[in-house]
Amino acid sequence: MREELQKYIDTIPAVRDVSQLKETFWINEKKIPNAEKEITMLRPEQIEDARKRLERFAPYLEEVFPELKETHGIIESQLREISGMKDFLNTAYGAGIEGRLMLKMDSHLPISGSVKARGGIYEVLKHAEDLAFEAGFLRETDNYRVLAEPRFQEFFGKYTVQVGSTGNLGMSIGIMSAKLGFHVIVHMSADAKEWKKELLRNRGVEVIEYEDDYCAAVEQGRKNSETDEMSYFVDDENSRNLFLGYSVAGERLQKQLEQQNIAVDSEHPLFVYIPCGIGGAPGGVTYGLKQVYGDNVHCFFTEPVHACCMLLGMATGLQDQVSVKDLGIDGRTDADGLAVGRPSAFVGKVVEPVLSGIATIEDKKLYDLMRGLLDREDIFIEPSACASFAALIRPKDLSGYVEKAGLADKMKNATHIAWATGGNMVPEETRKAYLSMGLA
Ligand SMILES: *Cc1c(COP(=O)(O)O)cnc(C)c1O
């Protein structure tokens, strides 16, 4: 396979760089103005449908998760300005950030402490609703609080939910499915952290461990599920439902920016940086943001050097027909949420006309950024989430994009949002270990 890829290595500088395990900043030349309206694989009404479904479930979620009392069952995170971190990036990395730097704290999302609490939980709720509708036990106009009654747990208990995961998706699917009463099996790849498996087992989730990577865990989960007609497989490689769950973030972010009196328009561009594994989370968020802000939002994905699957798939145009392993890259990274070697089969195509670019980052920098954020802002996020700063610490490449987009004189009015995708469930001991990583 490496031979077949040689022509891409020879002709596309970003592919050459990733093949040499260099940090890379790829600008998407296929981006088209106003293209979000022309995406046909999904429709904006589907975001609306997802938003309404989450609202229907809110009374149930409020009932069964005490941490959702305050928001009345809505799973949302804070958007916080981090000027101390901006100072750190400008000083330690010469980032030259002019406008405002903010953190979207999905690291602190209730229930499962990562961005997967958007897509993962949404997909489980959708499946539960489908089953309950079909059985005639629930109607759209009911107060969904009834789902907390034992008769529903009994009902869902006849069904199984399965998922393959590097950790965080398993946490969201596992916790939510178990709460509803499903039998749930999480197939965990070798990258998954021990504490996540433990936490799930303690909540009654069946965890099956694999020596192999993420794709292998997904494959086995899919096979297992196919042999059982009562089983539903959450398919991270293809799922539209996961994607739509993430995309609801677009409108939610718009509300938060409005509440904080932060303008986004042609004079005030918005830059958003989202860590990418298989692509569902950053793809869904990007799709949602593009529907709201169109050309005034500039979305970048970020990946570890060793798991640069989306960059490889998009830059070559091969999408899911290529794996980082085909380039001899091992896919191993401490950013466990991003340890994916082959991108989603459909996300790359959906975001192709709207994505601005992809930056990759070395693992050792993730720890430095983690310490910087903790020192300056007193916020802890996990290694995967620290990748959200990958593009900001490459000021030359970023200004190349900015100049081409004709935004150079507007950057002092810009808002940058680093999407912190996980962290607050990391146990104290693991945090300490992370914080001492890479120090001499
Ligand atoms: C899953 C995950 C991502 C990326 O989501 P994908 O859908 O795999 O692209 C980013 N950060 C963290 C912490 C994650 O768990």
PDB file of C-alpha atoms in Angstrom, residues 38-192:
ATOM      1  CA  GLU A  38     -25.481  22.529  -0.577  1.00  0.00           C
ATOM      2  CA  ILE A  39     -24.460  19.570   1.551  1.00  0.00           C
ATOM      3  CA  THR A  40     -26.907  16.845   0.571  1.00  0.00           C
ATOM      4  CA  MET A  41     -25.910  13.951   2.808  1.00  0.00           C
ATOM      5  CA  LEU A  42     -27.688  15.606   5.732  1.00  0.00           C
ATOM      6  CA  ARG A  43     -30.232  18.364   6.045  1.00  0.00           C
ATOM      7  CA  PRO A  44     -30.406  21.229   8.569  1.00  0.00           C
ATOM      8  CA  GLU A  45     -33.932  20.095   9.565  1.00  0.00           C
ATOM      9  CA  GLN A  46     -32.290  16.997  10.993  1.00  0.00           C
ATOM     10  CA  ILE A  47     -30.368  19.151  13.475  1.00  0.00           C
ATOM     11  CA  GLU A  48     -33.679  20.682  14.494  1.00  0.00           C
ATOM     12  CA  ASP A  49     -35.148  17.220  14.912  1.00  0.00           C
ATOM     13  CA  ALA A  50     -32.209  16.208  17.135  1.00  0.00           C
ATOM     14  CA  ARG A  51     -32.558  19.359  19.223  1.00  0.00           C
ATOM     15  CA  LYS A  52     -36.239  18.687  19.796  1.00  0.00           C
ATOM     16  CA  ARG A  53     -35.578  15.076  20.717  1.00  0.00           C
ATOM     17  CA  LEU A  54     -33.064  16.198  23.350  1.00  0.00           C
ATOM     18  CA  GLU A  55     -35.701  18.576  24.698  1.00  0.00           C
ATOM     19  CA  ARG A  56     -38.256  15.775  24.937  1.00  0.00           C
ATOM     20  CA  PHE A  57     -35.795  13.728  26.957  1.00  0.00           C
ATOM     21  CA  ALA A  58     -34.796  16.619  29.225  1.00  0.00           C
ATOM     22  CA  PRO A  59     -37.400  15.896  31.966  1.00  0.00           C
ATOM     23  CA  TYR A  60     -36.234  12.273  32.110  1.00  0.00           C
ATOM     24  CA  LEU A  61     -32.559  13.219  32.205  1.00  0.00           C
ATOM     25  CA  GLU A  62     -33.219  15.775  34.920  1.00  0.00           C
ATOM     26  CA  GLU A  63     -34.977  13.075  36.916  1.00  0.00           C
ATOM     27  CA  VAL A  64     -32.231  10.446  36.728  1.00  0.00           C
ATOM     28  CA  PHE A  65     -29.021  12.521  36.720  1.00  0.00           C
ATOM     29  CA  PRO A  66     -28.777  14.894  39.725  1.00  0.00           C
ATOM     30  CA  GLU A  67     -26.018  16.855  37.948  1.00  0.00           C
ATOM     31  CA  LEU A  68     -28.599  17.942  35.359  1.00  0.00           C
ATOM     32  CA  LYS A  69     -30.963  19.568  37.891  1.00  0.00           C
ATOM     33  CA  GLU A  70     -29.577  23.029  37.310  1.00  0.00           C
ATOM     34  CA  THR A  71     -29.995  22.949  33.515  1.00  0.00           C
ATOM     35  CA  HIS A  72     -33.315  21.075  33.667  1.00  0.00           C
ATOM     36  CA  GLY A  73     -32.006  18.090  31.781  1.00  0.00           C
ATOM     37  CA  ILE A  74     -30.037  19.899  29.085  1.00  0.00           C
ATOM     38  CA  ILE A  75     -26.485  18.596  28.648  1.00  0.00           C
ATOM     39  CA  GLU A  76     -24.352  21.662  27.928  1.00  0.00           C
ATOM     40  CA  SER A  77     -20.953  23.067  28.840  1.00  0.00           C
ATOM     41  CA  GLN A  78     -19.579  26.506  29.636  1.00  0.00           C
ATOM     42  CA  LEU A  79     -17.886  28.801  27.180  1.00  0.00           C
ATOM     43  CA  ARG A  80     -15.180  30.680  29.025  1.00  0.00           C
ATOM     44  CA  GLU A  81     -12.668  33.335  28.026  1.00  0.00           C
ATOM     45  CA  ILE A  82      -9.094  32.196  28.745  1.00  0.00           C
ATOM     46  CA  SER A  83      -6.934  35.298  28.461  1.00  0.00           C
ATOM     47  CA  GLY A  84      -4.273  33.788  30.731  1.00  0.00           C
ATOM     48  CA  MET A  85      -3.901  30.901  28.289  1.00  0.00           C
ATOM     49  CA  LYS A  86      -3.741  33.351  25.400  1.00  0.00           C
ATOM     50  CA  ASP A  87      -0.881  35.030  27.208  1.00  0.00           C
ATOM     51  CA  PHE A  88       0.815  31.637  27.692  1.00  0.00           C
ATOM     52  CA  LEU A  89       0.474  30.682  24.006  1.00  0.00           C
ATOM     53  CA  ASN A  90       1.731  34.074  22.871  1.00  0.00           C
ATOM     54  CA  THR A  91       4.703  33.983  25.231  1.00  0.00           C
ATOM     55  CA  ALA A  92       5.737  30.312  25.131  1.00  0.00           C
ATOM     56  CA  TYR A  93       4.808  29.570  21.516  1.00  0.00           C
ATOM     57  CA  GLY A  94       4.910  32.993  19.824  1.00  0.00           C
ATOM     58  CA  ALA A  95       1.309  32.378  18.797  1.00  0.00           C
ATOM     59  CA  GLY A  96       0.591  36.064  18.220  1.00  0.00           C
ATOM     60  CA  ILE A  97      -3.105  35.668  19.015  1.00  0.00           C
ATOM     61  CA  GLU A  98      -4.721  39.089  18.655  1.00  0.00           C
ATOM     62  CA  GLY A  99      -8.416  38.669  19.381  1.00  0.00           C
ATOM     63  CA  ARG A 100     -10.190  36.809  22.141  1.00  0.00           C
ATOM     64  CA  LEU A 101      -9.339  33.219  23.111  1.00  0.00           C
ATOM     65  CA  MET A 102     -12.078  31.063  24.623  1.00  0.00           C
ATOM     66  CA  LEU A 103     -12.453  27.491  25.789  1.00  0.00           C
ATOM     67  CA  LYS A 104     -15.561  25.443  25.015  1.00  0.00           C
ATOM     68  CA  MET A 105     -15.570  23.211  28.053  1.00  0.00           C
ATOM     69  CA  ASP A 106     -17.012  19.926  26.814  1.00  0.00           C
ATOM     70  CA  SER A 107     -14.278  18.562  29.067  1.00  0.00           C
ATOM     71  CA  HIS A 108     -16.790  19.294  31.825  1.00  0.00           C
ATOM     72  CA  LEU A 109     -19.994  18.116  30.173  1.00  0.00           C
ATOM     73  CA  PRO A 110     -22.244  16.384  32.704  1.00  0.00           C
ATOM     74  CA  ILE A 111     -22.711  12.596  32.777  1.00  0.00           C
ATOM     75  CA  SER A 112     -19.547  11.520  30.952  1.00  0.00           C
ATOM     76  CA  GLY A 113     -17.069  14.432  30.918  1.00  0.00           C
ATOM     77  CA  SER A 114     -16.366  14.541  27.197  1.00  0.00           C
ATOM     78  CA  VAL A 115     -17.739  15.691  23.860  1.00  0.00           C
ATOM     79  CA  LYS A 116     -19.207  12.158  23.525  1.00  0.00           C
ATOM     80  CA  ALA A 117     -21.913  13.238  25.968  1.00  0.00           C
ATOM     81  CA  ARG A 118     -23.374  15.038  22.953  1.00  0.00           C
ATOM     82  CA  GLY A 119     -23.400  12.429  20.156  1.00  0.00           C
ATOM     83  CA  GLY A 120     -23.157   9.236  22.186  1.00  0.00           C
ATOM     84  CA  ILE A 121     -25.946   9.998  24.607  1.00  0.00           C
ATOM     85  CA  TYR A 122     -28.109  11.357  21.808  1.00  0.00           C
ATOM     86  CA  GLU A 123     -27.839   8.138  19.819  1.00  0.00           C
ATOM     87  CA  VAL A 124     -28.816   5.973  22.802  1.00  0.00           C
ATOM     88  CA  LEU A 125     -31.827   8.199  23.517  1.00  0.00           C
ATOM     89  CA  LYS A 126     -32.897   8.032  19.882  1.00  0.00           C
ATOM     90  CA  HIS A 127     -32.696   4.247  19.910  1.00  0.00           C
ATOM     91  CA  ALA A 128     -34.639   4.009  23.180  1.00  0.00           C
ATOM     92  CA  GLU A 129     -37.319   6.298  21.799  1.00  0.00           C
ATOM     93  CA  ASP A 130     -37.604   4.247  18.588  1.00  0.00           C
ATOM     94  CA  LEU A 131     -38.084   1.041  20.587  1.00  0.00           C
ATOM     95  CA  ALA A 132     -40.591   2.554  22.993  1.00  0.00           C
ATOM     96  CA  PHE A 133     -42.609   4.134  20.156  1.00  0.00           C
ATOM     97  CA  GLU A 134     -42.664   0.886  18.234  1.00  0.00           C
ATOM     98  CA  ALA A 135     -43.906  -1.029  21.262  1.00  0.00           C
ATOM     99  CA  GLY A 136     -46.599   1.598  21.812  1.00  0.00           C
ATOM    100  CA  PHE A 137     -45.263   2.450  25.287  1.00  0.00           C
ATOM    101  CA  LEU A 138     -44.454   6.073  24.573  1.00  0.00           C
ATOM    102  CA  ARG A 139     -45.742   8.947  22.484  1.00  0.00           C
ATOM    103  CA  GLU A 140     -43.970  12.105  21.424  1.00  0.00           C
ATOM    104  CA  THR A 141     -46.367  14.225  23.480  1.00  0.00           C
ATOM    105  CA  ASP A 142     -45.799  12.270  26.731  1.00  0.00           C
ATOM    106  CA  ASN A 143     -43.715  13.639  29.541  1.00  0.00           C
ATOM    107  CA  TYR A 144     -40.610  11.472  29.143  1.00  0.00           C
ATOM    108  CA  ARG A 145     -40.104  11.433  32.891  1.00  0.00           C
ATOM    109  CA  VAL A 146     -42.090   8.186  32.777  1.00  0.00           C
ATOM    110  CA  LEU A 147     -38.982   6.516  31.336  1.00  0.00           C
ATOM    111  CA  ALA A 148     -37.561   6.525  34.850  1.00  0.00           C
ATOM    112  CA  GLU A 149     -40.259   4.039  35.933  1.00  0.00           C
ATOM    113  CA  PRO A 150     -39.168   0.427  36.522  1.00  0.00           C
ATOM    114  CA  ARG A 151     -41.451  -0.892  33.771  1.00  0.00           C
ATOM    115  CA  PHE A 152     -39.261   0.846  31.189  1.00  0.00           C
ATOM    116  CA  GLN A 153     -36.056  -0.547  32.657  1.00  0.00           C
ATOM    117  CA  GLU A 154     -37.649  -3.949  32.406  1.00  0.00           C
ATOM    118  CA  PHE A 155     -38.613  -3.273  28.804  1.00  0.00           C
ATOM    119  CA  PHE A 156     -35.183  -2.006  27.719  1.00  0.00           C
ATOM    120  CA  GLY A 157     -33.534  -4.842  29.655  1.00  0.00           C
ATOM    121  CA  LYS A 158     -34.565  -7.238  26.918  1.00  0.00           C
ATOM    122  CA  TYR A 159     -32.368  -5.326  24.476  1.00  0.00           C
ATOM    123  CA  THR A 160     -28.624  -4.976  24.085  1.00  0.00           C
ATOM    124  CA  VAL A 161     -26.571  -1.980  22.968  1.00  0.00           C
ATOM    125  CA  GLN A 162     -23.006  -2.519  21.744  1.00  0.00           C
ATOM    126  CA  VAL A 163     -20.202  -0.149  20.763  1.00  0.00           C
ATOM    127  CA  GLY A 164     -16.498  -0.218  19.938  1.00  0.00           C
ATOM    128  CA  SER A 165     -14.481   2.522  21.608  1.00  0.00           C
ATOM    129  CA  THR A 166     -11.095   3.913  22.568  1.00  0.00           C
ATOM    130  CA  GLY A 167     -12.741   4.951  25.842  1.00  0.00           C
ATOM    131  CA  ASN A 168     -14.899   8.050  25.851  1.00  0.00           C
ATOM    132  CA  LEU A 169     -17.581   6.875  23.458  1.00  0.00           C
ATOM    133  CA  GLY A 170     -17.873   3.694  25.505  1.00  0.00           C
ATOM    134  CA  MET A 171     -18.320   5.840  28.613  1.00  0.00           C
ATOM    135  CA  SER A 172     -21.176   7.858  27.149  1.00  0.00           C
ATOM    136  CA  ILE A 173     -22.951   4.927  25.529  1.00  0.00           C
ATOM    137  CA  GLY A 174     -22.305   2.693  28.527  1.00  0.00           C
ATOM    138  CA  ILE A 175     -23.499   5.089  31.230  1.00  0.00           C
ATOM    139  CA  MET A 176     -26.592   6.210  29.327  1.00  0.00           C
ATOM    140  CA  SER A 177     -27.631   2.739  28.141  1.00  0.00           C
ATOM    141  CA  ALA A 178     -27.170   1.210  31.594  1.00  0.00           C
ATOM    142  CA  LYS A 179     -29.231   4.017  33.145  1.00  0.00           C
ATOM    143  CA  LEU A 180     -32.126   3.295  30.788  1.00  0.00           C
ATOM    144  CA  GLY A 181     -31.911  -0.404  31.637  1.00  0.00           C
ATOM    145  CA  PHE A 182     -30.266  -1.807  28.505  1.00  0.00           C
ATOM    146  CA  HIS A 183     -27.804  -4.653  28.611  1.00  0.00           C
ATOM    147  CA  VAL A 184     -24.709  -2.920  27.270  1.00  0.00           C
ATOM    148  CA  ILE A 185     -21.436  -4.282  25.904  1.00  0.00           C
ATOM    149  CA  VAL A 186     -18.476  -1.986  25.247  1.00  0.00           C
ATOM    150  CA  HIS A 187     -15.654  -3.334  23.081  1.00  0.00           C
ATOM    151  CA  MET A 188     -12.539  -1.472  24.224  1.00  0.00           C
ATOM    152  CA  SER A 189      -9.410  -1.112  22.105  1.00  0.00           C
ATOM    153  CA  ALA A 190      -5.903  -1.418  23.528  1.00  0.00           C
ATOM    154  CA  ASP A 191      -5.686   2.388  23.871  1.00  0.00           C
ATOM    155  CA  ALA A 192      -8.525   2.543  26.372  1.00  0.00           C
TER     156      ALA A 192
END
